[in-house]
């Protein structure tokens, strides 16, 4: 039956994602991970250890033990992303974005005070750095790895700034990430010289956004004088209210979005040439996007940066449907497993939507899978065959109600 097949296809996507992972996994451990990923989409309310014990086939303690084990989530999610995107054939970029996670108590590893974008304030809790892959052509993103951020006192003890911590995380996973693309996109908070310098040392180029009042200059392209001293590099400050459009190239964008122009400019704050995109909005304001790699075309800079926001939808879906905020654990390993399992379930659902061409949202698919899991457990325990003609209509009606509710 179609809805039962939905569960089987979800499980099949999980199994295929293990292929190519460098670490050899115990068969029982692999089965536990698959069951956890299925249960994340089949538990209707809070997704925690107590609920795993109720809805799963194992004891609660077994799930707690599994969450404390190491697993290569980056490789697993890269295999999922390969099903969703096409490596090397589209405009791909690595995206990073920190996300606040609420957490009460004082005994949780790395708990502290972090910036919450939703609240526009610093709040007590945890933070995870999401490393995602974004595709500017289909305007979608998939989280590859989530890493918990150290709190302020721990960073001070290590003599590191927050930017240096983010760079250390990227350096840890750079070998796998650079196989996909050397482009990294981040929001305006990362468009500073120390972060850009560290990123270059790792091997990435940055696509980001500058402040609207950033100081930028036209690049001098005239003849050299032959005199002693440093050659002239700047040729006048860019006036965004009255730009010299003869030095720019217009980018083809939707007319409702305004106008956009690209050029190679000198950035005073970054102390280097950049590929600059000036986006004039219909209301008269302007935004400045850039790439530290001047060989990247302006259209790609514009589209990739605007696609960066898709990573926020991954966090949103994790919050709403896959229990990103529900973990009861306090130790670092269990929290790391919980965050990555939650976001991996979102990735699997995206691959499932692509393969089955189901025109439903992740929330609707979760509703179907919750009902399918309940009915399947009922038939498994009762011994009734759902494929018999007598029962087929009943099951179809039950799933029809589930579809209407979704």
Tab-separated table of C-alpha atoms in Angstrom:
chain	number	residue	atom	x	y	z
A	1	UNK	CA	0.000	0.000	0.000
A	2	UNK	CA	1.206	3.520	-0.836
A	3	UNK	CA	1.390	4.918	2.711
A	4	UNK	CA	3.127	1.800	4.062
A	5	UNK	CA	5.537	2.159	1.140
A	6	UNK	CA	6.276	5.687	2.390
A	7	UNK	CA	7.773	4.216	5.561
A	8	UNK	CA	9.725	1.634	3.543
A	9	UNK	CA	11.096	4.295	1.185
A	10	UNK	CA	12.126	6.475	4.127
A	11	UNK	CA	13.991	3.502	5.625
A	12	UNK	CA	15.576	2.720	2.245
A	13	UNK	CA	16.934	6.282	1.975
A	14	UNK	CA	18.444	5.896	5.460
A	15	UNK	CA	20.168	2.647	4.492
A	16	UNK	CA	21.604	4.022	1.246
A	17	UNK	CA	23.078	7.015	3.084
A	18	UNK	CA	25.418	4.639	4.961
A	19	UNK	CA	27.140	3.596	1.714
A	20	UNK	CA	30.564	5.150	1.317
A	21	UNK	CA	30.941	6.145	4.986
A	22	UNK	CA	34.557	5.706	6.013
A	23	UNK	CA	33.818	4.299	9.467
A	24	UNK	CA	32.735	0.659	9.627
A	25	UNK	CA	29.604	0.415	11.737
A	26	UNK	CA	28.349	-2.404	13.888
A	27	UNK	CA	25.201	-3.934	12.382
A	28	UNK	CA	23.243	-3.417	15.616
A	29	UNK	CA	24.391	0.219	15.903
A	30	UNK	CA	23.346	0.877	12.310
A	31	UNK	CA	19.913	-0.671	12.958
A	32	UNK	CA	19.548	1.527	16.047
A	33	UNK	CA	20.329	4.691	14.066
A	34	UNK	CA	17.822	3.784	11.364
A	35	UNK	CA	15.135	3.110	13.961
A	36	UNK	CA	15.857	6.427	15.700
A	37	UNK	CA	15.599	8.357	12.416
A	38	UNK	CA	12.277	6.643	11.643
A	39	UNK	CA	10.905	7.265	15.142
A	40	UNK	CA	11.802	10.965	14.907
A	41	UNK	CA	9.257	11.222	12.077
A	42	UNK	CA	6.736	8.878	13.722
A	43	UNK	CA	6.513	10.322	17.234
A	44	UNK	CA	3.704	12.907	17.208
A	45	UNK	CA	4.684	15.053	20.175
A	46	UNK	CA	7.911	15.764	22.069
A	47	UNK	CA	10.763	13.603	20.823
A	48	UNK	CA	12.813	12.509	23.831
A	49	UNK	CA	14.139	9.307	25.414
A	50	UNK	CA	10.864	8.598	27.203
A	51	UNK	CA	8.965	8.779	23.895
A	52	UNK	CA	11.554	6.610	22.135
A	53	UNK	CA	10.973	3.938	24.780
A	54	UNK	CA	7.198	4.151	24.310
A	55	UNK	CA	7.050	4.146	20.519
A	56	UNK	CA	10.161	2.109	19.711
A	57	UNK	CA	10.962	-1.581	19.934
A	58	UNK	CA	13.750	-1.188	22.484
A	59	UNK	CA	14.045	-0.002	26.054
A	60	UNK	CA	14.621	3.646	26.862
A	61	UNK	CA	18.098	2.896	28.207
A	62	UNK	CA	19.188	1.412	24.863
A	63	UNK	CA	18.381	4.695	23.108
A	64	UNK	CA	20.261	6.659	25.769
A	65	UNK	CA	23.324	4.451	25.178
A	66	UNK	CA	23.109	4.899	21.399
A	67	UNK	CA	23.008	8.688	21.741
A	68	UNK	CA	26.340	8.635	23.583
A	69	UNK	CA	28.191	6.946	20.708
A	70	UNK	CA	30.124	8.628	17.910
A	71	UNK	CA	28.763	8.620	14.380
A	72	UNK	CA	29.956	10.286	11.150
A	73	UNK	CA	27.009	12.585	10.503
A	74	UNK	CA	28.913	14.659	7.946
A	75	UNK	CA	29.473	11.701	5.606
A	76	UNK	CA	25.909	10.478	6.162
A	77	UNK	CA	24.393	13.857	5.256
A	78	UNK	CA	26.742	14.340	2.308
A	79	UNK	CA	25.373	11.106	0.844
A	80	UNK	CA	21.833	12.399	1.386
A	81	UNK	CA	22.733	15.713	-0.239
A	82	UNK	CA	24.136	13.841	-3.241
A	83	UNK	CA	20.626	12.434	-3.782
A	84	UNK	CA	19.042	15.883	-3.452
A	85	UNK	CA	21.647	17.945	-5.341
A	86	UNK	CA	24.102	17.186	-8.138
A	87	UNK	CA	27.702	17.761	-7.079
A	88	UNK	CA	29.820	19.662	-9.592
A	89	UNK	CA	26.944	20.484	-11.956
A	90	UNK	CA	25.161	23.318	-10.168
A	91	UNK	CA	25.873	26.491	-8.226
A	92	UNK	CA	26.635	25.026	-4.822
A	93	UNK	CA	28.104	26.669	-1.731
A	94	UNK	CA	28.793	25.731	1.869
A	95	UNK	CA	26.686	27.841	4.249
A	96	UNK	CA	27.282	28.388	7.952
A	97	UNK	CA	24.891	29.867	10.463
A	98	UNK	CA	24.759	29.706	14.279
A	99	UNK	CA	21.392	28.930	15.852
A	100	UNK	CA	20.282	29.443	19.445
A	101	UNK	CA	18.829	26.412	21.264
A	102	UNK	CA	16.917	26.963	24.489
A	103	UNK	CA	18.075	24.862	27.431
A	104	UNK	CA	17.239	25.243	31.126
A	105	UNK	CA	19.556	24.348	33.997
A	106	UNK	CA	23.218	24.933	34.759
A	107	UNK	CA	24.765	21.453	34.468
A	108	UNK	CA	24.478	20.985	30.678
A	109	UNK	CA	27.789	20.924	28.786
A	110	UNK	CA	28.644	24.310	27.165
A	111	UNK	CA	25.529	26.027	28.506
A	112	UNK	CA	25.901	29.791	28.611
A	113	UNK	CA	24.541	33.023	27.167
A	114	UNK	CA	24.188	33.199	23.377
A	115	UNK	CA	22.600	35.522	20.862
A	116	UNK	CA	19.060	34.610	19.817
A	117	UNK	CA	18.075	36.079	16.467
A	118	UNK	CA	14.366	35.450	17.046
A	119	UNK	CA	14.396	37.314	20.361
A	120	UNK	CA	17.024	39.857	19.209
A	121	UNK	CA	18.673	39.422	22.589
A	122	UNK	CA	21.289	37.391	24.459
A	123	UNK	CA	19.630	34.463	26.263
A	124	UNK	CA	20.620	31.563	28.516
A	125	UNK	CA	20.895	28.282	26.625
A	126	UNK	CA	23.023	26.611	23.961
A	127	UNK	CA	24.154	27.372	20.428
A	128	UNK	CA	24.848	25.115	17.469
A	129	UNK	CA	26.791	26.043	14.350
A	130	UNK	CA	25.023	24.622	11.314
A	131	UNK	CA	27.168	23.714	8.304
A	132	UNK	CA	24.919	23.297	5.279
A	133	UNK	CA	25.036	22.848	1.529
A	134	UNK	CA	22.952	25.332	-0.492
A	135	UNK	CA	21.955	25.072	-4.143
A	136	UNK	CA	21.269	28.432	-5.796
A	137	UNK	CA	19.469	26.838	-8.757
A	138	UNK	CA	16.743	24.982	-6.871
A	139	UNK	CA	16.915	27.358	-3.862
A	140	UNK	CA	17.241	24.737	-1.176
A	141	UNK	CA	19.643	23.766	1.619
A	142	UNK	CA	20.541	20.660	3.609
A	143	UNK	CA	22.428	20.628	6.918
A	144	UNK	CA	25.622	18.573	6.695
A	145	UNK	CA	26.805	18.906	10.306
A	146	UNK	CA	25.754	20.693	13.474
A	147	UNK	CA	28.418	21.442	16.109
A	148	UNK	CA	27.748	22.761	19.603
A	149	UNK	CA	29.435	26.095	20.377
A	150	UNK	CA	31.654	26.595	23.419
A	151	UNK	CA	30.415	29.162	25.938
A	152	UNK	CA	32.221	32.434	26.748
A	153	UNK	CA	34.179	31.131	29.755
A	154	UNK	CA	35.394	28.072	27.828
A	155	UNK	CA	36.500	30.214	24.884
A	156	UNK	CA	38.352	32.536	27.258
A	157	UNK	CA	40.155	29.567	28.831
A	158	UNK	CA	41.253	28.432	25.346
A	159	UNK	CA	42.255	32.026	24.451
A	160	UNK	CA	39.933	31.977	21.428
A	161	UNK	CA	37.352	34.358	20.045
A	162	UNK	CA	33.998	33.169	18.760
A	163	UNK	CA	35.138	33.681	15.143
A	164	UNK	CA	38.250	31.603	15.799
A	165	UNK	CA	36.053	28.843	17.209
A	166	UNK	CA	33.912	28.826	14.059
A	167	UNK	CA	37.073	28.682	11.940
A	168	UNK	CA	38.393	25.739	13.973
A	169	UNK	CA	35.166	23.836	13.252
A	170	UNK	CA	35.478	24.516	9.513
A	171	UNK	CA	39.135	23.483	9.596
A	172	UNK	CA	38.167	20.172	11.198
A	173	UNK	CA	35.807	19.288	8.330
A	174	UNK	CA	37.529	21.141	5.475
A	175	UNK	CA	38.798	18.032	3.649
A	176	UNK	CA	35.277	16.754	2.995
A	177	UNK	CA	33.729	20.179	2.433
A	178	UNK	CA	36.323	21.311	-0.121
A	179	UNK	CA	35.550	18.226	-2.214
A	180	UNK	CA	32.141	19.782	-2.876
A	181	UNK	CA	32.965	23.477	-3.350
A	182	UNK	CA	35.476	26.114	-2.144
A	183	UNK	CA	32.717	28.749	-1.825
A	184	UNK	CA	31.397	29.518	1.644
A	185	UNK	CA	28.436	31.828	2.264
A	186	UNK	CA	27.631	33.495	5.585
A	187	UNK	CA	25.688	36.491	6.816
A	188	UNK	CA	27.063	39.998	7.393
A	189	UNK	CA	28.343	39.160	10.892
A	190	UNK	CA	31.162	37.156	9.257
A	191	UNK	CA	32.255	39.865	6.781
A	192	UNK	CA	35.295	41.013	8.744
A	193	UNK	CA	39.019	40.836	8.045
A	194	UNK	CA	40.066	38.317	10.775
A	195	UNK	CA	37.431	35.792	9.711
A	196	UNK	CA	38.179	36.273	5.995
A	197	UNK	CA	41.920	35.849	6.582
A	198	UNK	CA	41.373	32.639	8.540
A	199	UNK	CA	39.012	31.362	5.878
A	200	UNK	CA	41.631	31.906	3.162
A	201	UNK	CA	44.171	29.883	5.133
A	202	UNK	CA	41.719	26.979	5.237
A	203	UNK	CA	41.061	27.205	1.484
A	204	UNK	CA	37.602	28.808	1.232
A	205	UNK	CA	36.391	31.956	-0.501
A	206	UNK	CA	33.711	34.007	1.247
A	207	UNK	CA	30.388	35.226	-0.133
A	208	UNK	CA	28.703	37.603	2.266
A	209	UNK	CA	27.135	41.022	2.719
A	210	UNK	CA	28.656	44.386	3.679
A	211	UNK	CA	27.094	47.227	5.600
A	212	UNK	CA	25.223	49.669	3.374
A	213	UNK	CA	27.656	52.452	4.391
A	214	UNK	CA	30.831	50.420	3.735
A	215	UNK	CA	33.703	52.358	2.162
A	216	UNK	CA	34.466	51.016	-1.330
A	217	UNK	CA	36.543	52.318	-4.201
A	218	UNK	CA	36.683	51.839	-7.937
A	219	UNK	CA	39.731	49.880	-9.037
A	220	UNK	CA	42.270	51.867	-11.060
A	221	UNK	CA	42.759	50.291	-14.480
A	222	UNK	CA	44.753	53.029	-16.205
A	223	UNK	CA	48.379	52.916	-17.379
A	224	UNK	CA	51.259	52.703	-14.927
A	225	UNK	CA	53.356	55.864	-14.509
A	226	UNK	CA	56.632	53.987	-14.052
A	227	UNK	CA	57.507	56.135	-11.028
A	228	UNK	CA	58.867	54.791	-7.776
A	229	UNK	CA	56.473	53.635	-5.071
A	230	UNK	CA	53.406	51.490	-4.844
A	231	UNK	CA	51.281	51.362	-8.038
A	232	UNK	CA	47.933	53.136	-7.876
A	233	UNK	CA	45.086	50.730	-7.029
A	234	UNK	CA	42.106	52.979	-6.146
A	235	UNK	CA	40.357	55.380	-8.456
A	236	UNK	CA	37.750	57.252	-6.444
A	237	UNK	CA	35.218	56.353	-3.784
A	238	UNK	CA	31.968	54.733	-4.904
A	239	UNK	CA	28.966	57.001	-4.336
A	240	UNK	CA	26.017	54.619	-4.094
A	241	UNK	CA	23.518	57.436	-4.575
A	242	UNK	CA	25.156	58.385	-7.902
A	243	UNK	CA	27.278	55.447	-9.103
A	244	UNK	CA	29.310	55.473	-12.289
A	245	UNK	CA	27.347	52.827	-14.185
A	246	UNK	CA	29.823	52.897	-17.065
A	247	UNK	CA	32.209	50.991	-14.785
A	248	UNK	CA	29.585	48.425	-13.849
A	249	UNK	CA	27.741	45.592	-15.510
A	250	UNK	CA	24.037	45.170	-14.992
A	251	UNK	CA	22.830	41.815	-13.636
A	252	UNK	CA	19.668	40.253	-14.992
A	253	UNK	CA	17.253	39.904	-12.060
A	254	UNK	CA	13.485	40.014	-11.657
A	255	UNK	CA	12.163	43.548	-12.209
A	256	UNK	CA	10.105	43.356	-9.006
A	257	UNK	CA	13.355	42.927	-7.034
A	258	UNK	CA	14.848	46.190	-8.305
A	259	UNK	CA	18.184	46.541	-10.122
A	260	UNK	CA	21.601	44.992	-9.515
A	261	UNK	CA	25.069	45.849	-10.813
A	262	UNK	CA	28.427	44.126	-10.462
A	263	UNK	CA	32.027	45.292	-10.564
A	264	UNK	CA	35.431	44.561	-9.066
A	265	UNK	CA	35.984	47.058	-6.237
A	266	UNK	CA	38.481	47.759	-3.469
A	267	UNK	CA	37.092	47.253	0.052
A	268	UNK	CA	38.755	49.320	2.761
A	269	UNK	CA	37.638	47.155	5.693
A	270	UNK	CA	38.729	43.880	4.031
A	271	UNK	CA	41.867	45.445	2.478
A	272	UNK	CA	41.506	43.647	-0.842
A	273	UNK	CA	39.713	43.549	-4.187
A	274	UNK	CA	36.285	41.939	-4.133
A	275	UNK	CA	33.547	41.058	-6.603
A	276	UNK	CA	30.889	43.555	-5.517
A	277	UNK	CA	27.154	43.389	-6.269
A	278	UNK	CA	25.117	46.533	-5.607
A	279	UNK	CA	21.430	45.718	-5.269
A	280	UNK	CA	19.085	48.705	-5.510
A	281	UNK	CA	15.720	47.878	-3.952
A	282	UNK	CA	12.430	49.267	-5.307
A	283	UNK	CA	12.085	51.465	-2.186
A	284	UNK	CA	15.376	53.233	-2.945
A	285	UNK	CA	17.608	51.444	-0.408
A	286	UNK	CA	20.626	49.429	-1.482
A	287	UNK	CA	22.389	46.266	-0.326
A	288	UNK	CA	25.984	45.233	-0.899
A	289	UNK	CA	26.883	41.589	-1.564
A	290	UNK	CA	30.426	40.466	-2.291
A	291	UNK	CA	32.727	37.550	-2.995
A	292	UNK	CA	36.372	37.491	-1.909
A	293	UNK	CA	37.036	35.521	-5.114
A	294	UNK	CA	36.798	38.058	-7.935
A	295	UNK	CA	36.439	35.301	-10.555
A	296	UNK	CA	32.926	34.472	-9.284
A	297	UNK	CA	30.322	36.210	-11.451
A	298	UNK	CA	27.963	38.733	-9.883
A	299	UNK	CA	24.845	36.738	-10.693
A	300	UNK	CA	26.179	33.774	-8.709
A	301	UNK	CA	27.088	36.039	-5.776
A	302	UNK	CA	23.570	37.498	-5.796
A	303	UNK	CA	21.759	34.151	-6.047
A	304	UNK	CA	23.969	32.216	-3.622
A	305	UNK	CA	23.726	34.830	-0.882
A	306	UNK	CA	19.948	35.074	-1.210
A	307	UNK	CA	19.717	31.254	-1.075
A	308	UNK	CA	21.716	31.262	2.179
A	309	UNK	CA	18.512	31.941	4.113
A	310	UNK	CA	17.287	28.404	3.303
A	311	UNK	CA	19.445	27.154	6.168
A	312	UNK	CA	17.043	28.955	8.512
A	313	UNK	CA	14.192	26.812	7.185
A	314	UNK	CA	16.184	23.676	8.080
A	315	UNK	CA	16.407	24.887	11.681
A	316	UNK	CA	12.722	25.834	11.619
A	317	UNK	CA	11.667	22.372	10.427
A	318	UNK	CA	13.908	20.803	13.056
A	319	UNK	CA	12.250	22.900	15.764
A	320	UNK	CA	8.710	22.195	14.612
A	321	UNK	CA	8.765	18.577	13.433
A	322	UNK	CA	11.894	16.628	14.389
A	323	UNK	CA	12.508	17.549	18.026
A	324	UNK	CA	15.554	19.792	17.740
A	325	UNK	CA	14.684	21.404	21.095
A	326	UNK	CA	13.381	18.318	22.901
A	327	UNK	CA	16.523	16.400	23.925
A	328	UNK	CA	16.652	15.532	27.643
A	329	UNK	CA	20.416	14.872	27.671
A	330	UNK	CA	23.002	17.117	29.296
A	331	UNK	CA	26.320	15.678	28.111
A	332	UNK	CA	27.980	16.884	24.911
A	333	UNK	CA	27.975	13.581	22.995
A	334	UNK	CA	24.279	12.884	23.481
A	335	UNK	CA	23.334	16.464	22.576
A	336	UNK	CA	25.508	16.328	19.460
A	337	UNK	CA	23.832	13.089	18.387
A	338	UNK	CA	20.351	14.507	19.074
A	339	UNK	CA	20.907	17.724	17.082
A	340	UNK	CA	22.388	15.936	14.083
A	341	UNK	CA	19.758	13.170	14.107
A	342	UNK	CA	16.995	15.780	14.151
A	343	UNK	CA	18.448	17.690	11.197
A	344	UNK	CA	19.281	14.466	9.313
A	345	UNK	CA	15.597	13.487	9.545
A	346	UNK	CA	14.734	16.779	7.814
A	347	UNK	CA	17.258	15.932	5.074
A	348	UNK	CA	15.825	12.442	4.584
A	349	UNK	CA	12.323	13.892	4.241
A	350	UNK	CA	13.558	16.292	1.547
A	351	UNK	CA	15.077	13.401	-0.406
A	352	UNK	CA	11.826	11.453	0.073
A	353	UNK	CA	9.793	14.332	-1.365
A	354	UNK	CA	12.059	14.469	-4.406
A	355	UNK	CA	11.929	10.719	-5.063
A	356	UNK	CA	8.185	10.239	-4.507
A	357	UNK	CA	7.149	13.650	-5.925
A	358	UNK	CA	4.681	14.033	-3.055
A	359	UNK	CA	3.355	17.638	-3.098
A	360	UNK	CA	3.241	17.811	0.701
A	361	UNK	CA	5.186	19.846	3.244
A	362	UNK	CA	7.429	18.196	5.834
A	363	UNK	CA	4.667	18.661	8.414
A	364	UNK	CA	2.145	16.871	6.209
A	365	UNK	CA	4.556	14.005	5.526
A	366	UNK	CA	5.180	13.676	9.263
A	367	UNK	CA	1.404	13.440	9.875
A	368	UNK	CA	1.143	10.641	7.310
A	369	UNK	CA	4.098	8.776	8.784
A	370	UNK	CA	2.752	9.091	12.339
A	371	UNK	CA	-0.556	7.535	11.299
A	372	UNK	CA	1.145	4.899	9.149
A	373	UNK	CA	3.382	3.912	12.059
A	374	UNK	CA	0.386	3.545	14.419
A	375	UNK	CA	-1.627	1.436	11.983
A	376	UNK	CA	1.375	-0.685	11.011
A	377	UNK	CA	2.119	-1.434	14.659
A	378	UNK	CA	-1.538	-2.348	15.147
A	379	UNK	CA	-1.494	-4.851	12.272
A	380	UNK	CA	1.917	-6.247	13.331
A	381	UNK	CA	0.729	-6.911	16.889
A	382	UNK	CA	-2.761	-8.129	15.973
A	383	UNK	CA	-1.675	-10.443	13.166
A	384	UNK	CA	-4.265	-9.010	10.738
A	385	UNK	CA	-3.219	-8.868	7.086
A	386	UNK	CA	-3.853	-5.304	5.797
A	387	UNK	CA	-3.573	-6.460	2.179
A	388	UNK	CA	-6.679	-8.647	2.292
A	389	UNK	CA	-9.583	-7.326	0.274
A	390	UNK	CA	-11.752	-7.176	3.385
A	391	UNK	CA	-9.282	-4.934	5.238
A	392	UNK	CA	-7.870	-2.937	2.329
A	393	UNK	CA	-10.826	-0.524	2.142
A	394	UNK	CA	-10.709	0.075	5.905
A	395	UNK	CA	-6.992	0.916	5.798
A	396	UNK	CA	-7.528	3.159	2.765
A	397	UNK	CA	-10.262	5.060	4.597
A	398	UNK	CA	-8.052	5.468	7.647
A	399	UNK	CA	-5.220	6.898	5.581
A	400	UNK	CA	-7.700	9.078	3.704
A	401	UNK	CA	-8.612	10.673	7.020
A	402	UNK	CA	-4.910	11.070	7.817
A	403	UNK	CA	-4.296	12.770	4.456
A	404	UNK	CA	-7.198	15.168	5.010
A	405	UNK	CA	-5.863	16.010	8.465
A	406	UNK	CA	-2.397	16.637	7.016
